[in-house]
XYZ file of C-alpha atoms in Angstrom:
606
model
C -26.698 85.502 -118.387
C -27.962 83.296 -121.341
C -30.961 81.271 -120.362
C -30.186 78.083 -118.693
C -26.380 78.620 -118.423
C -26.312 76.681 -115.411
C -27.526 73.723 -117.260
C -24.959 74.150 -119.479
C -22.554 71.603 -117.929
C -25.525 68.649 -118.106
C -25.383 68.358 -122.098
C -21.656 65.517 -121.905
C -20.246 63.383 -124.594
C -22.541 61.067 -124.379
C -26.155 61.946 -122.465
C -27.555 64.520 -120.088
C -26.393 63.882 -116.338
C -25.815 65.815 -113.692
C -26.955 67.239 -110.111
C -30.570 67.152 -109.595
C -31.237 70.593 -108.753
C -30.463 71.230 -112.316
C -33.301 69.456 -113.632
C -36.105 71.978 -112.822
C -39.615 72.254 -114.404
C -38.917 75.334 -116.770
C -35.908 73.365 -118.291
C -37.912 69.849 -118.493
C -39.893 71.848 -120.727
C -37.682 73.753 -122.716
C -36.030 70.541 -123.353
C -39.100 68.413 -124.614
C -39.658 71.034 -126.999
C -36.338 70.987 -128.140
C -36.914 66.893 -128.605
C -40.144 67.456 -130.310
C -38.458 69.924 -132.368
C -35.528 67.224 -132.947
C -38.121 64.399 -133.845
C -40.659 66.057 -135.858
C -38.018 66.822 -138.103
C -37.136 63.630 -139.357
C -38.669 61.884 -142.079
C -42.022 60.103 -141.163
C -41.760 56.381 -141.376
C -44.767 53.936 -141.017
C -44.940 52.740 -137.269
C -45.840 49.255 -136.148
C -48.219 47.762 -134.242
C -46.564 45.223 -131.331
C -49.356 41.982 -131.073
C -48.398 40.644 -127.431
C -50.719 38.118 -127.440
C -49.641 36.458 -130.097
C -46.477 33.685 -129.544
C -44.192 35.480 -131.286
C -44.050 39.459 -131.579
C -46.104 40.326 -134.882
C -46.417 43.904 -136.158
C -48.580 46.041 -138.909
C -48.655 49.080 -140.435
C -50.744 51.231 -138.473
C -49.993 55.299 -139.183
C -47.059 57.513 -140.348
C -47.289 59.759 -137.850
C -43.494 59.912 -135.760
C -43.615 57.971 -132.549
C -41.453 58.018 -129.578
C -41.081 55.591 -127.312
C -40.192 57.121 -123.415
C -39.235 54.798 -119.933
C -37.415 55.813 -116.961
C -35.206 54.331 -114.041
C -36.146 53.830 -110.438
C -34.032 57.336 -109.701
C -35.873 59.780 -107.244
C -37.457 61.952 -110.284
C -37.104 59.876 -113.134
C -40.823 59.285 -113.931
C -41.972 62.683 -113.166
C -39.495 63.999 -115.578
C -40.247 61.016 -118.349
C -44.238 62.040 -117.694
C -43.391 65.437 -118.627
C -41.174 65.087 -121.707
C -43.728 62.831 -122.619
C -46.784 65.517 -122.431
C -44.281 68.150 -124.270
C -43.937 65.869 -126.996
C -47.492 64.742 -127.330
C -48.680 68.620 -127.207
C -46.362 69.195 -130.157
C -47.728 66.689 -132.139
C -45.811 63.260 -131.746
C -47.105 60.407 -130.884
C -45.797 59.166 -127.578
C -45.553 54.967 -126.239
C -45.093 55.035 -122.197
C -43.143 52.019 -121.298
C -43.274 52.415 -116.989
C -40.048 51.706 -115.548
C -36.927 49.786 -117.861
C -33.608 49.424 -118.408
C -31.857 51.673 -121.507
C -31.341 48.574 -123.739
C -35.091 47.777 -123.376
C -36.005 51.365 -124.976
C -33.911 50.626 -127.599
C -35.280 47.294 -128.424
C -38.799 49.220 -128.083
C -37.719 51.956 -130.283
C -36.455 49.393 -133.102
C -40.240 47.908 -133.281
C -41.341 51.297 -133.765
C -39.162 54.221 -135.767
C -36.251 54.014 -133.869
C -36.890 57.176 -131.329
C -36.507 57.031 -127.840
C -36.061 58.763 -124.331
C -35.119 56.876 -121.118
C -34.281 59.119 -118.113
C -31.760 57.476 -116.432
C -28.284 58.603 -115.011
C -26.775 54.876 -114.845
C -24.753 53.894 -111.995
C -24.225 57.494 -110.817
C -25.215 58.333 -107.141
C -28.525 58.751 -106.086
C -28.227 62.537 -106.737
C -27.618 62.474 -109.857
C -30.356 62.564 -112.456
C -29.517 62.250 -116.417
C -31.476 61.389 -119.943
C -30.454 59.484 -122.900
C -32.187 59.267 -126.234
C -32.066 57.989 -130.006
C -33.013 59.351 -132.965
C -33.708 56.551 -135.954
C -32.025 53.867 -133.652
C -28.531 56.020 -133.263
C -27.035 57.314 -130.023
C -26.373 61.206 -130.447
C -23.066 62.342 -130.956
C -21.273 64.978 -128.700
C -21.716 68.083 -131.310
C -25.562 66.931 -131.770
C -25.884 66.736 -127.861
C -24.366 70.284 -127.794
C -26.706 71.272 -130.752
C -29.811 70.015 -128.857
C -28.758 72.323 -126.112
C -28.096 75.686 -128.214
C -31.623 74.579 -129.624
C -33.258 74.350 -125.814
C -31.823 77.941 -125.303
C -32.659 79.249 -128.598
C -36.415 78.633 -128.182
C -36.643 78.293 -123.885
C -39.489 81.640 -124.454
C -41.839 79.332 -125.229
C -43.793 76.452 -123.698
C -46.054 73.234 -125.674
C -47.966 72.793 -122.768
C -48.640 75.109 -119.465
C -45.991 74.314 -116.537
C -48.390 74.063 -113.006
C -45.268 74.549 -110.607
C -42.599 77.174 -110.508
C -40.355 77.463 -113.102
C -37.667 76.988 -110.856
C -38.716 74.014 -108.884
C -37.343 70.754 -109.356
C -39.484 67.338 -110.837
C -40.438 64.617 -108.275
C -41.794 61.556 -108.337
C -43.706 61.695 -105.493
C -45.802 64.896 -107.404
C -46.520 62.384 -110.443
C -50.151 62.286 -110.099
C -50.733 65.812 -109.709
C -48.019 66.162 -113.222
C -50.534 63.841 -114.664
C -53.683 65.222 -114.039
C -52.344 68.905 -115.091
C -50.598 67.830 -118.125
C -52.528 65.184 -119.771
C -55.850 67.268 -119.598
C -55.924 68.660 -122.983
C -54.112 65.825 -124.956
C -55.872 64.021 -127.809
C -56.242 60.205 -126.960
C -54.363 58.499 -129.133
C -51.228 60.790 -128.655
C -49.959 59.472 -125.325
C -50.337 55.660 -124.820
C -49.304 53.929 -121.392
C -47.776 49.830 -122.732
C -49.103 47.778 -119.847
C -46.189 46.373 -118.003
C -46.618 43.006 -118.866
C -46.396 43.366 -122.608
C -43.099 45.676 -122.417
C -41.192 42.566 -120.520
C -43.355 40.114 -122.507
C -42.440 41.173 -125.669
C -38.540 41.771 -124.891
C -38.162 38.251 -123.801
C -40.142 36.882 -126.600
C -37.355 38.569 -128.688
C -34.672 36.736 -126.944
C -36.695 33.734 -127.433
C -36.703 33.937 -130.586
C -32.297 34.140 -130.354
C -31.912 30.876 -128.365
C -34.470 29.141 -130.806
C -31.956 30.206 -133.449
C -28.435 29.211 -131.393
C -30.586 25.788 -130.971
C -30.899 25.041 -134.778
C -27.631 26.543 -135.763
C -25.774 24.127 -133.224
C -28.433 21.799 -133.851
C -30.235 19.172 -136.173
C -33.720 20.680 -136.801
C -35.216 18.018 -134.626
C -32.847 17.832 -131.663
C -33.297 22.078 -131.806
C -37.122 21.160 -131.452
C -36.528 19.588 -128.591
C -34.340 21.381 -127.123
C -36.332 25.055 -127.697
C -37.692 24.736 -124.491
C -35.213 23.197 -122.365
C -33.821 25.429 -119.294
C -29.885 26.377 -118.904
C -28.742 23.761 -116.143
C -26.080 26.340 -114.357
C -26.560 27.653 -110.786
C -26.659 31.714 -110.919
C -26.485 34.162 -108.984
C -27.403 37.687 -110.333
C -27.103 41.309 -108.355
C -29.017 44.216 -109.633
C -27.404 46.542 -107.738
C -31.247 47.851 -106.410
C -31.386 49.210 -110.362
C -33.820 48.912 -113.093
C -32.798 45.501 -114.057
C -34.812 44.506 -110.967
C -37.721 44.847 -112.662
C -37.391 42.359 -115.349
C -34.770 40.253 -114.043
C -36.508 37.350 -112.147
C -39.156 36.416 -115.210
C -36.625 36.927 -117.466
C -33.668 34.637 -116.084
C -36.080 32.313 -114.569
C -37.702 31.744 -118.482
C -34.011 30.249 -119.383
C -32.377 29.369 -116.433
C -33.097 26.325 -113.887
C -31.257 28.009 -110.797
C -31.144 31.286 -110.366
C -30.764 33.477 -106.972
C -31.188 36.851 -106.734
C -29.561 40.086 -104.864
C -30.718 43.268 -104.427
C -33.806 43.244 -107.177
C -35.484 45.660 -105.412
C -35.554 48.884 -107.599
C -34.430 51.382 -105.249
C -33.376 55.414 -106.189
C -31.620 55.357 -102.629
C -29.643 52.819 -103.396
C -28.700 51.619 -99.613
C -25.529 49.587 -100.634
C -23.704 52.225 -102.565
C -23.727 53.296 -106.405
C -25.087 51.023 -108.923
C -21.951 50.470 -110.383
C -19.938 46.898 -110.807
C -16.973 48.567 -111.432
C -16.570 50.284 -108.476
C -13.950 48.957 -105.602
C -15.204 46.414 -103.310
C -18.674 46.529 -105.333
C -18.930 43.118 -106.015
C -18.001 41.229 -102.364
C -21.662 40.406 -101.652
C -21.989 39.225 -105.526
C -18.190 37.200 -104.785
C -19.294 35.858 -101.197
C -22.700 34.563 -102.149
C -21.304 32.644 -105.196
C -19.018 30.218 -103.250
C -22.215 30.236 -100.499
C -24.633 28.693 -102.901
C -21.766 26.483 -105.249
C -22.869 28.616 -108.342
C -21.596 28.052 -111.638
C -21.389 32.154 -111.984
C -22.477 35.258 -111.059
C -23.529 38.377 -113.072
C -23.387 42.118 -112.014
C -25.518 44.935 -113.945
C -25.504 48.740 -113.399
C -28.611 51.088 -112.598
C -29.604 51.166 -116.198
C -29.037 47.682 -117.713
C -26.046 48.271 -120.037
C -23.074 47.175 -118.322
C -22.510 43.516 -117.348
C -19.608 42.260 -114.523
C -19.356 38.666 -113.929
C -17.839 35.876 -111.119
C -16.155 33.118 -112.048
C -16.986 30.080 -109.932
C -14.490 30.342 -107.246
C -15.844 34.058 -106.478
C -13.151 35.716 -108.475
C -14.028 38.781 -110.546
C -13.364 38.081 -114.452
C -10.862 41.235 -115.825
C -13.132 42.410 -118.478
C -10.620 41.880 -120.855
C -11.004 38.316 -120.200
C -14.525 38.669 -120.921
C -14.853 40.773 -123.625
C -12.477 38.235 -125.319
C -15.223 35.491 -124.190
C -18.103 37.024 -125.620
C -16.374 37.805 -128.891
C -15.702 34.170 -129.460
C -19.304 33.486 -128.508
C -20.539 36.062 -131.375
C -17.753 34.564 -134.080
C -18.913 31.038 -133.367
C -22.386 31.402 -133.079
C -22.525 34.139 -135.730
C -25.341 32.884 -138.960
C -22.357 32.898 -141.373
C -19.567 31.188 -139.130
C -20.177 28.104 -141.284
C -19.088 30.167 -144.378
C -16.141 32.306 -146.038
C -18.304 35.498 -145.039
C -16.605 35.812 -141.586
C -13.315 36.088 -143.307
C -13.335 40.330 -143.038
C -15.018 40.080 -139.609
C -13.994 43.098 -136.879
C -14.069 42.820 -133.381
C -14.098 46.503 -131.728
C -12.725 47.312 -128.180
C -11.739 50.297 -126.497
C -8.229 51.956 -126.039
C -8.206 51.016 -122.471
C -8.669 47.113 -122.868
C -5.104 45.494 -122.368
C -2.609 44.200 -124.456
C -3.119 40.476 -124.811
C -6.472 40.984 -126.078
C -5.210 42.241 -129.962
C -3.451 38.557 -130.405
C -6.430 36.469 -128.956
C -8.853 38.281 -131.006
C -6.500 37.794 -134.165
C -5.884 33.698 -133.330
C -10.063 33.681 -133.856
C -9.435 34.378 -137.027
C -10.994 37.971 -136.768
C -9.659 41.555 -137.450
C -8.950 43.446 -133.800
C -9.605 47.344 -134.276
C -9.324 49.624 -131.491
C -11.537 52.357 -130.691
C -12.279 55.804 -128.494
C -13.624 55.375 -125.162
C -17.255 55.529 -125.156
C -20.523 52.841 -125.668
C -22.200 55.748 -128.173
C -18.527 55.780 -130.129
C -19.311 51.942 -130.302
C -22.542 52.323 -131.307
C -22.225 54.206 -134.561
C -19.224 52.476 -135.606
C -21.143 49.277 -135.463
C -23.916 50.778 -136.856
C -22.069 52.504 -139.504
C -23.403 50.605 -143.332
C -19.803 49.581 -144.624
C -18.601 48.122 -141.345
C -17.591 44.018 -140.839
C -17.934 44.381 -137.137
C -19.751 41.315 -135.659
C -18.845 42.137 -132.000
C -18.029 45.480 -130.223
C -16.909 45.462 -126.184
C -15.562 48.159 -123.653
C -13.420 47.899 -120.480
C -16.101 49.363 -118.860
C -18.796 46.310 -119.254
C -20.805 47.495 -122.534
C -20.555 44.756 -125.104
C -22.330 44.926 -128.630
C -23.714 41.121 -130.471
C -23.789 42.598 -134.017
C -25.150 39.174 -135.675
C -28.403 40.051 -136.765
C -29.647 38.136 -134.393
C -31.417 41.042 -132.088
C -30.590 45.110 -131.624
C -27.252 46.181 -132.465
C -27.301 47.754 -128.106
C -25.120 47.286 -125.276
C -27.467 45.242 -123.172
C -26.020 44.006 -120.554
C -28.908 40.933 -119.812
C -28.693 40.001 -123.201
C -25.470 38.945 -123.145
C -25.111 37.736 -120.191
C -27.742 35.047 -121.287
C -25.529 34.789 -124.490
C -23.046 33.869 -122.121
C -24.943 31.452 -120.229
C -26.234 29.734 -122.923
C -22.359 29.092 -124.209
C -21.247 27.734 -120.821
C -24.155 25.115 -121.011
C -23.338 24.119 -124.295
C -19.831 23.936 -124.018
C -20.632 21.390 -121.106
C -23.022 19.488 -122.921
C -21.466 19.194 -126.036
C -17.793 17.748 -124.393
C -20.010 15.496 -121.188
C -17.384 17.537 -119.256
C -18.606 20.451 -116.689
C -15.663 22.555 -117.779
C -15.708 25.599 -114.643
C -15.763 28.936 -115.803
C -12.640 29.759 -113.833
C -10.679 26.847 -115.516
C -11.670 28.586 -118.740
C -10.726 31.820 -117.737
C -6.990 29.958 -115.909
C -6.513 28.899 -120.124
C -6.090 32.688 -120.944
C -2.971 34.417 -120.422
C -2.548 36.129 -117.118
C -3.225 40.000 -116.822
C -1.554 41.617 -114.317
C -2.942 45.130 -114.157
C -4.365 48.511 -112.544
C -7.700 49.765 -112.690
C -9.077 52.288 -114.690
C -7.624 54.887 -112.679
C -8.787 58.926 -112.115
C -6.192 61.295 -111.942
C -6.337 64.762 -111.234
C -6.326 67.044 -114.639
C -3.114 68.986 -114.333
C -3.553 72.526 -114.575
C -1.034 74.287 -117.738
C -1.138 78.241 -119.001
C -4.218 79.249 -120.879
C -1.688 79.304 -124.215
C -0.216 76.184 -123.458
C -1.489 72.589 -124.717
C -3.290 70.227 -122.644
C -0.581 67.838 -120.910
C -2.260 64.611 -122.685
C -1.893 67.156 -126.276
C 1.654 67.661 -125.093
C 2.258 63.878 -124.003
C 0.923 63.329 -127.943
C 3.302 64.940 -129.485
C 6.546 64.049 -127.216
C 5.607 60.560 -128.329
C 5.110 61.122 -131.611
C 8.608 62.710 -131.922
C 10.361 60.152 -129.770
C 8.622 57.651 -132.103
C 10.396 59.739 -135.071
C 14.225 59.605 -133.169
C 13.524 55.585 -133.022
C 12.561 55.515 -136.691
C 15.948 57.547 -137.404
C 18.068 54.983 -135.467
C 16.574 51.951 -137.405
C 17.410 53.636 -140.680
C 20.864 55.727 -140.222
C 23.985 54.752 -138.758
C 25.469 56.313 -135.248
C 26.962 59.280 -136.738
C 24.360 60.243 -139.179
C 21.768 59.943 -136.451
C 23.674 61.944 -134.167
C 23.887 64.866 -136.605
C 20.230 64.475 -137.246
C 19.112 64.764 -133.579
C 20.912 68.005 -133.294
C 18.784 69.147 -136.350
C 15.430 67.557 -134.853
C 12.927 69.068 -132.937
C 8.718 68.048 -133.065
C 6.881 70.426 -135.279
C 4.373 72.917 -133.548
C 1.826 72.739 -136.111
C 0.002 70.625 -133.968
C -0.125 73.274 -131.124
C -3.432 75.337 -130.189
C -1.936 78.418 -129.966
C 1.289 80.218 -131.458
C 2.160 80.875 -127.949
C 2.567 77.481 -126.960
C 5.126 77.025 -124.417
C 5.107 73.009 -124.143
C 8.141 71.558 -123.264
C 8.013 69.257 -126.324
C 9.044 72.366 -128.696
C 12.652 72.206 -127.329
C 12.915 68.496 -126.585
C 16.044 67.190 -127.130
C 17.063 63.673 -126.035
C 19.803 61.007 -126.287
C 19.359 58.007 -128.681
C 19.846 55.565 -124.929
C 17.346 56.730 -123.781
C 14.830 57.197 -126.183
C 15.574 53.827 -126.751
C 14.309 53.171 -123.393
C 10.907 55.009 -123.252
C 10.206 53.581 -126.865
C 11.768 50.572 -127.248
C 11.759 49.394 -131.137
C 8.347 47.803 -131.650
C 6.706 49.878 -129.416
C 3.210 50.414 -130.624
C 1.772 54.310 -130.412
C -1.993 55.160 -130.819
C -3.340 58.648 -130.405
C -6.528 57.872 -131.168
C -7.583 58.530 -128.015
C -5.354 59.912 -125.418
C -1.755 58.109 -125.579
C -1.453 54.654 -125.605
C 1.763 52.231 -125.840
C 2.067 49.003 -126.373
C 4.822 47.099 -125.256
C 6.573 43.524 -125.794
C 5.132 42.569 -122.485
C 2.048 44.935 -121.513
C 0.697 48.280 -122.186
C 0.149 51.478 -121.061
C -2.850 54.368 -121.712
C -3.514 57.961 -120.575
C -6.554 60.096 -121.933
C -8.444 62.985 -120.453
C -11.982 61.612 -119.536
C -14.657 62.269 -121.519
C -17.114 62.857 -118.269
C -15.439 64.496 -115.599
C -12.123 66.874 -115.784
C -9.751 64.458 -114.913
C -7.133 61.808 -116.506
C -7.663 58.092 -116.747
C -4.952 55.727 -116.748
C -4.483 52.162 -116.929
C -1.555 49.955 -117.083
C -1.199 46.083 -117.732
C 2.070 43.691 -117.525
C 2.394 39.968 -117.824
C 4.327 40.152 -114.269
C 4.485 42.632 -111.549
C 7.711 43.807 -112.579
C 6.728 44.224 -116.195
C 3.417 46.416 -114.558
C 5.501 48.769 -112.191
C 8.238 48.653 -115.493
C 5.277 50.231 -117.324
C 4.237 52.352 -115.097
C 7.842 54.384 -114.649
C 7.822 54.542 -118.725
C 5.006 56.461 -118.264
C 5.744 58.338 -115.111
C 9.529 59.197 -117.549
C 7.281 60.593 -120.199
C 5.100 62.737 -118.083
C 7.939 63.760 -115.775
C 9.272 66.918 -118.362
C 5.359 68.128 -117.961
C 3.957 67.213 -114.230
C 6.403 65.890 -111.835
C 3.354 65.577 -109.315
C 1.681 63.532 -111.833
C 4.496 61.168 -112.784
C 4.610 60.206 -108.983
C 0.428 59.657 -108.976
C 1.398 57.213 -111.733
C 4.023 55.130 -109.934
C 1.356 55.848 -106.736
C -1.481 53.351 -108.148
C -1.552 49.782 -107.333
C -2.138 46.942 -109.560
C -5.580 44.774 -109.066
């Protein structure tokens, strides 16, 4: 068996994550050579020097040497295994910056002061049994071929060791053994290899950063002198915040208590055990204690993160979840009106990204802000390196999901979910003051149309012959060629078209194998009908799965890029245009998977 086959299934689309027991000693190893390998081959840059002290965060030049930043989570295991990579890579040479326990988006910000390299160990809003690592490598998320290339790396080279492993190779990393990790590791290491940044700078620093943002909002909505009085005024909203017992606990209080009058707190406690359930907003029924303690204390809003700090869920004021639809759509306004240039023709080409799962009304409300919609694969390191990438006008990136990108120039390109819930709160306290009106979140939110719609739903992955397509490959390409029957209709007359459809089948160029047996080859269907699964108009993107947009909602189906199983989601501007939806889709999938045609019509709307 090839060396750590059974860590094989860890290395995803977009991290490492996966059972604890995977995460033993011998492969901690084999992987921080693999990073130091990874990071000593890229181009030496000069590194800076962070001055906390000083009112603002100043840097200088201090060495060329590579330097990676490294934090963990509160999980059971996180800091032993961060302690370890970070001896691997200071035995091999690199220069390694501790930052304790933080959320993902604040190793990123710490990685931008530096080179742009950085580890957290952190498996998100997964259960407590569930360990995971994500890193960056000149301030860019991995892609899935280099996470698979880190991996044949690991195996390539698992013989040998940077430093000497004190348990068995087999045993798994705990926190609880830290001290003994430290005093075995660090033994032999040069000084000024592996430096621990006192807590207090890390969060010091960060918020100084943000700071430095709202000074900036101030004077761009501002005359100079009313911004210098305002710099240090407080947001006058009522807040409540839950951090879901994850890492945002640790920052959380002195960071929304520097901007915010009124703030109340749930769950800040970072906790691996997490005693309520998984550190996921998204999850049914997550947010009731979030929804319940909003109308308790009158608060303007409340805010949701997950374990790691990346994905933000809010309350409106009557302690009603906001669709994140609705908010994505909010925050994108926020970044086009607050953006440096919004006073200017340079907005003109803006972008807004969001994901193929986002409904259908937000296209038109991003186009009526005068900005260029463009949809996008599922997945917040997809969104990164599109808005990362040099040529692109994207000013704002979001996801279903919660991750949402402020691409102004303003602070790091990241999906951090505090961030931007402060950019949010800053926006609601403005809007207020500006009008003398205390305009409630939810009567914003009642001014957008109404979504009617499921959740992001898991489906079973339907099992097809080893020759055959997958069923979302097969779903592709029945689209595709009912797509082509509609385009015949528009252009031919009755008789002509009729003729044609005898003569019309969908190529099987696009099939994996020669073998294919999907039921698409032989498809054969009446113009009435076709009519009806695709009415003219009907919008197809493949992108990503299949997804259709309709007149009056929208439908999507993709195979998951984390598990082995379908999502779906559906939206209608009614009921009946939701469940009308829904049978379109169930019709298209019937010919492949009866069983999953009826899970379709099975889920329920929000």
């Amino acid at each position: 068996m090839p060396p750590f086959a059974a860590q094989q299934s860890l290395f995803r689309a977009y991290d490492i994550r996966g059972a604890n027991q995977y995460f033993t000693s011998s492969f901690i190893h084999a992987l921080g050579d693999a990073f130091a390998t990874l990071y000593n081959a890229q181009d030496s840059q000069p590194t800076q020097n962070i001055n906390a002290n000083a009112s603002n965060a100043s840097t200088s030049v201090v060495t060329k040497q590579n330097v990676v930043v490294i934090g963990y989570d509160m999980r059971i295991g996180s800091e032993a295994i961060a302690h370890t990579l970070s001896t691997v890579l200071a035995h091999n040479g690199l220069r390694v910056i501790q930052l304790g326990l933080i959320t993902t988006p604040m190793m990123a910000f710490w990685a931008a002061q530096y080179q742009g390299h950085g580890i957290v160990v952190t498996a998100s809003h997964s259960a407590k049994d569930i360990l995971g690592i994500k890193w960056l490598v000149n301030n860019k998320s991995p892609s899935s071929s280099e996470i698979q290339t880190l991996y044949h790396q690991l195996t390539a080279h698992h013989g040998y060791h940077a430093c000497p492993d004190s348990q068995s190779n087999n045993s798994v990393l705990h926190s609880e053994n830290i001290e003994s990790i430290k005093s075995s590791q660090d033994s032999k290491l040069p000084n000024d290899l592996l430096e621990q940044l006192p807590a207090y700078q890390v969060v010091n620093v960060y918020i100084d950063a943000i700071a430095q943002v709202f000074e900036q909002l101030f004077q761009h909505n501002h005359s100079a002198t009313a911004a210098n009085q305002k710099s240090a005024y407080k947001l006058d909203l009522v807040i409540v915040i839950d951090c879901m017992h994850g890492a945002t606990g640790s920052i959380a209080q002195r960071l929304f208590e520097h901007f915010c009058q009124h703030v109340i707190f749930l769950n800040d406690t970072p906790d691996g055990n997490f005693p309520l359930g998984n550190p996921d907003p998204t999850e049914p029924n997550r947010l009731n204690e979030l929804q319940r303690a909003v109308v308790l204390h009158a608060a303007d809003i409340g805010l949701a993160f997950d374990g790691d700090g990346d994905r933000l869920m809010i309350v409106d004021n009557n302690g009603k979840i906001v669709t994140p639809d609705h908010l994505l759509y909010l925050l994108a306004r926020i970044a086009i009106t607050e953006h440096p240039n919004s006073l200017s023709n340079s907005l003109l080409a803006s972008e807004v990204l969001f994901d193929i799962k986002c409904a259908h009304h937000l296209p038109r409300l991003l186009s009526e802000l005068g900005t260029t919609p463009v949809i996008s694969k599922t997945g917040s390191s997809f969104m990164r390196q599109q808005v990362q990438h040099p040529d692109n006008q994207i000013v704002f990136a979001g996801e279903l999901s919660g991750h949402f990108i402020f691409n102004d120039s303003r602070f790091i390109p990241y999906d951090d979910a505090m961030y931007a819930a402060l950019r949010l709160l800053h926006w609601l306290d403005q809007t207020h003051n500006d009008t003398n009106d205390k305009k409630p979140l939810a009567d914003i939110i009642q001014s957008l149309p109404t979504i009617v719609s499921t959740a992001d739903h898991y489906l079973p992955m339907p099992q097809t012959a080893t020759t055959d397509c997958s069923l979302v490959e097969q779903l592709t390409r029945f689209c595709h060629y009912l797509q082509h029957l509609v385009d015949m209709s528009t252009h031919t007359n009755s008789s002509s078209y009729s003729q044609q459809l005898k003569d019309t089948c969908l190529p099987a160029t696009t099939c994996k194998s020669s073998a294919c047996t999907c039921a698409t080859a032989k498809a054969q269907i009446a113009l009435k009908q076709t009519h009806e699964l695709l009415p003219v108009g009907t919008k197809l993107s493949c992108i990503d799965g299949v997804r259709l947009d309709f007149a009056h909602g929208f439908g999507v189906l993709r195979q998951s890029n984390t598990s082995n199983s379908l999502t779906a989601r559906f939206a209608g501007d009614s009921v009946d245009d939701l469940k009308d939806i829904q049978a379109t889709f169930a019709a298209l999938c019937q010919p492949f998977n009866a069983a999953l045609a009826e899970q379709i019509l099975a889920i329920p709307a929000e």
